[in-house]
Amino acid sequence: GAVVSQHPSRVICKSGTSVKIECRSLDFQATTMFWYRQFPKQSLMLMATSNEGSKATYEQGVEKDKFLINHASLTLSTLTVTSAHPEDSSFYICSARSGLGNTQYFGPGTRLTVL
Amino acid sequence: AQKITQTQPGMFVQEKEAVTLDCTYDTSDPSYGLFWYKQPSSGEMIFLIYQGSYDQQNATEGRYSLNFQKARKSANLVISASQLGDSAMYFCAMREGFYNQGGKLIFGQGTELSVKP
């Protein structure tokens, strides 16, 4: 199957700092990338959908200014958590889909801990 | 309203036996896709199987098969000959509409499967 990578896999930061998470599709061009958030023992909640070269579409209740998403190329999308607070601590997962396929392929996830 | 429902928070199965994980969905869109993903403790989401709403046959992938009952709006996952490595969280997900309408997935609550030796 297709490969999606995320970096970093784990990050610990101080409250008030910003954290950038990268999502890359390694062997295919991802016209659409998705960012999810998952709390322990819970399901994945979609945060936003990003299409290459255009602004991301955020789900209701997700703060656009706090979770900045950039999809600058067909293989890279970034999520920046600005002014992170302890309540932002979570598991963030990206997924990517090529324009011709039905399946979303997921990255391995990034565990963010804000102290 | 919940669009994807998984009513089994946890399931146990004996090694080498078959197990069925339940999933029901709700949509008024005639075109949709149903997915199952496995999430081991490492956190990665592993794609298992896909069923399109217009597919005539039930999807199968190795030991995984999807029991698709359209009239009942159910898409249960059947795992045959369970292995210890099958212990994980399993998520059912639905995509509404054709792929060029966004393609976002809606996930169920998940079922934690434990395989006993």
Short mmCIF file of N, CA and C in Angstrom, two decimals, chain A residues 32 34 36 38 41-46 49 59 91 93 97-109 111, chain B residues 35 37 39 41-47 50 89 91 95 98-110 112:
data_model
loop_
_atom_site.label_atom_id
_atom_site.label_comp_id
_atom_site.label_asym_id
_atom_site.label_seq_id
_atom_site.Cartn_x
_atom_site.Cartn_y
_atom_site.Cartn_z
N THR A 32 -5.38 15.45 -1.77
CA THR A 32 -6.11 15.81 -0.56
C THR A 32 -5.45 15.16 0.64
N PHE A 34 -5.83 14.98 5.06
CA PHE A 34 -6.75 15.19 6.17
C PHE A 34 -5.98 15.16 7.48
N TYR A 36 -6.49 14.60 11.61
CA TYR A 36 -7.38 14.08 12.65
C TYR A 36 -6.73 14.27 14.01
N GLN A 38 -7.03 12.50 17.99
CA GLN A 38 -7.56 11.35 18.71
C GLN A 38 -7.14 11.41 20.18
N LYS A 41 -8.39 6.23 23.91
CA LYS A 41 -9.55 5.33 23.91
C LYS A 41 -10.76 5.93 23.19
N GLN A 42 -10.51 6.92 22.35
CA GLN A 42 -11.61 7.52 21.60
C GLN A 42 -11.38 7.38 20.10
N SER A 43 -12.38 7.80 19.36
CA SER A 43 -12.31 7.69 17.90
C SER A 43 -11.53 8.85 17.31
N LEU A 44 -11.30 8.79 16.02
CA LEU A 44 -10.63 9.88 15.31
C LEU A 44 -11.65 10.96 14.99
N MET A 45 -11.28 12.20 15.27
CA MET A 45 -12.13 13.33 14.94
C MET A 45 -11.44 14.15 13.86
N LEU A 46 -12.12 14.34 12.74
CA LEU A 46 -11.55 15.10 11.65
C LEU A 46 -11.45 16.57 12.06
N THR A 49 -9.64 19.44 6.25
CA THR A 49 -9.30 18.84 4.95
C THR A 49 -8.49 19.86 4.18
N GLU A 59 -13.35 21.71 10.15
CA GLU A 59 -14.61 21.19 10.71
C GLU A 59 -15.13 22.17 11.76
N PHE A 91 -3.16 12.92 20.23
CA PHE A 91 -2.52 12.16 19.14
C PHE A 91 -3.06 12.75 17.85
N ILE A 93 -3.13 12.66 13.75
CA ILE A 93 -2.87 11.74 12.64
C ILE A 93 -3.27 12.41 11.33
N ARG A 97 -4.82 11.06 0.31
CA ARG A 97 -5.54 10.33 -0.73
C ARG A 97 -5.15 10.90 -2.08
N SER A 98 -4.89 10.02 -3.00
CA SER A 98 -4.59 10.49 -4.35
C SER A 98 -5.91 10.75 -5.06
N GLY A 99 -5.86 11.55 -6.10
CA GLY A 99 -7.08 11.91 -6.79
C GLY A 99 -7.79 10.75 -7.44
N LEU A 100 -7.07 9.66 -7.67
CA LEU A 100 -7.66 8.56 -8.41
C LEU A 100 -8.12 7.41 -7.53
N GLY A 101 -7.88 7.50 -6.25
CA GLY A 101 -8.16 6.36 -5.39
C GLY A 101 -9.25 6.64 -4.38
N ASN A 102 -9.84 5.58 -3.88
CA ASN A 102 -10.83 5.72 -2.82
C ASN A 102 -10.21 5.70 -1.44
N THR A 103 -9.11 5.03 -1.29
CA THR A 103 -8.58 4.76 0.03
C THR A 103 -7.74 5.90 0.57
N GLN A 104 -7.93 6.20 1.85
CA GLN A 104 -7.06 7.12 2.56
C GLN A 104 -5.98 6.30 3.24
N TYR A 105 -4.75 6.77 3.11
CA TYR A 105 -3.64 6.12 3.78
C TYR A 105 -3.16 7.03 4.90
N PHE A 106 -2.99 6.42 6.06
CA PHE A 106 -2.71 7.20 7.26
C PHE A 106 -1.23 7.21 7.60
N GLY A 107 -0.80 8.33 8.17
CA GLY A 107 0.53 8.40 8.73
C GLY A 107 0.56 7.71 10.08
N PRO A 108 1.74 7.55 10.65
CA PRO A 108 1.87 6.83 11.92
C PRO A 108 1.44 7.63 13.14
N GLY A 109 1.16 8.92 12.95
CA GLY A 109 0.68 9.74 14.06
C GLY A 109 1.78 10.47 14.79
N ARG A 111 2.39 12.16 18.66
CA ARG A 111 1.87 12.33 20.02
C ARG A 111 2.41 13.63 20.58
N PHE B 35 -15.30 1.55 5.08
CA PHE B 35 -13.92 1.14 5.32
C PHE B 35 -13.79 0.52 6.71
N TYR B 37 -10.55 -0.07 9.45
CA TYR B 37 -9.16 0.17 9.78
C TYR B 37 -8.83 -0.51 11.10
N GLN B 39 -6.16 -0.36 14.36
CA GLN B 39 -5.22 0.52 15.05
C GLN B 39 -4.58 -0.23 16.21
N SER B 41 -1.63 -0.81 19.23
CA SER B 41 -1.25 0.09 20.32
C SER B 41 -0.23 1.13 19.88
N SER B 42 0.47 0.88 18.80
CA SER B 42 1.44 1.86 18.28
C SER B 42 0.75 3.11 17.73
N GLY B 43 -0.52 3.01 17.41
CA GLY B 43 -1.28 4.17 16.96
C GLY B 43 -1.51 4.28 15.46
N GLU B 44 -0.72 3.58 14.68
CA GLU B 44 -0.90 3.71 13.22
C GLU B 44 -2.24 3.11 12.80
N MET B 45 -2.83 3.70 11.79
CA MET B 45 -4.09 3.24 11.24
C MET B 45 -3.79 2.38 10.01
N ILE B 46 -4.20 1.13 10.06
CA ILE B 46 -3.91 0.19 8.98
C ILE B 46 -5.20 -0.10 8.23
N PHE B 47 -5.21 0.20 6.94
CA PHE B 47 -6.37 -0.07 6.11
C PHE B 47 -6.55 -1.57 5.94
N TYR B 50 -12.35 -2.41 1.98
CA TYR B 50 -13.24 -1.37 1.47
C TYR B 50 -14.43 -2.00 0.75
N MET B 89 -7.48 -2.03 18.25
CA MET B 89 -8.75 -1.32 18.05
C MET B 89 -9.12 -1.41 16.58
N PHE B 91 -11.75 0.20 13.69
CA PHE B 91 -12.66 1.30 13.38
C PHE B 91 -13.35 1.06 12.05
N ARG B 95 -17.43 7.06 3.93
CA ARG B 95 -17.21 8.24 3.10
C ARG B 95 -18.49 8.44 2.30
N PHE B 98 -19.31 10.94 -3.98
CA PHE B 98 -18.20 10.56 -4.85
C PHE B 98 -16.91 11.15 -4.32
N TYR B 99 -15.79 10.57 -4.71
CA TYR B 99 -14.52 10.95 -4.11
C TYR B 99 -14.20 12.40 -4.35
N ASN B 100 -14.67 12.99 -5.43
CA ASN B 100 -14.30 14.37 -5.70
C ASN B 100 -15.18 15.37 -4.96
N GLN B 101 -15.99 14.87 -4.05
CA GLN B 101 -16.78 15.76 -3.19
C GLN B 101 -16.14 15.92 -1.83
N GLY B 102 -14.87 15.68 -1.74
CA GLY B 102 -14.18 15.89 -0.47
C GLY B 102 -13.60 14.60 0.07
N GLY B 103 -14.42 13.59 0.17
CA GLY B 103 -13.92 12.29 0.55
C GLY B 103 -13.59 12.12 2.01
N LYS B 104 -14.06 13.00 2.88
CA LYS B 104 -13.71 12.85 4.29
C LYS B 104 -14.39 11.63 4.88
N LEU B 105 -13.72 11.03 5.84
CA LEU B 105 -14.23 9.83 6.50
C LEU B 105 -14.86 10.19 7.84
N ILE B 106 -15.94 9.50 8.13
CA ILE B 106 -16.57 9.59 9.44
C ILE B 106 -16.35 8.26 10.14
N PHE B 107 -15.79 8.31 11.34
CA PHE B 107 -15.42 7.09 12.03
C PHE B 107 -16.43 6.71 13.11
N GLY B 108 -16.55 5.40 13.33
CA GLY B 108 -17.30 4.90 14.47
C GLY B 108 -16.47 4.99 15.72
N GLN B 109 -17.05 4.56 16.82
CA GLN B 109 -16.41 4.70 18.13
C GLN B 109 -15.28 3.69 18.34
N GLY B 110 -15.28 2.65 17.55
CA GLY B 110 -14.22 1.66 17.66
C GLY B 110 -14.60 0.46 18.52
N GLU B 112 -12.51 -2.64 20.63
CA GLU B 112 -11.21 -3.18 21.05
C GLU B 112 -11.29 -4.70 21.06
#
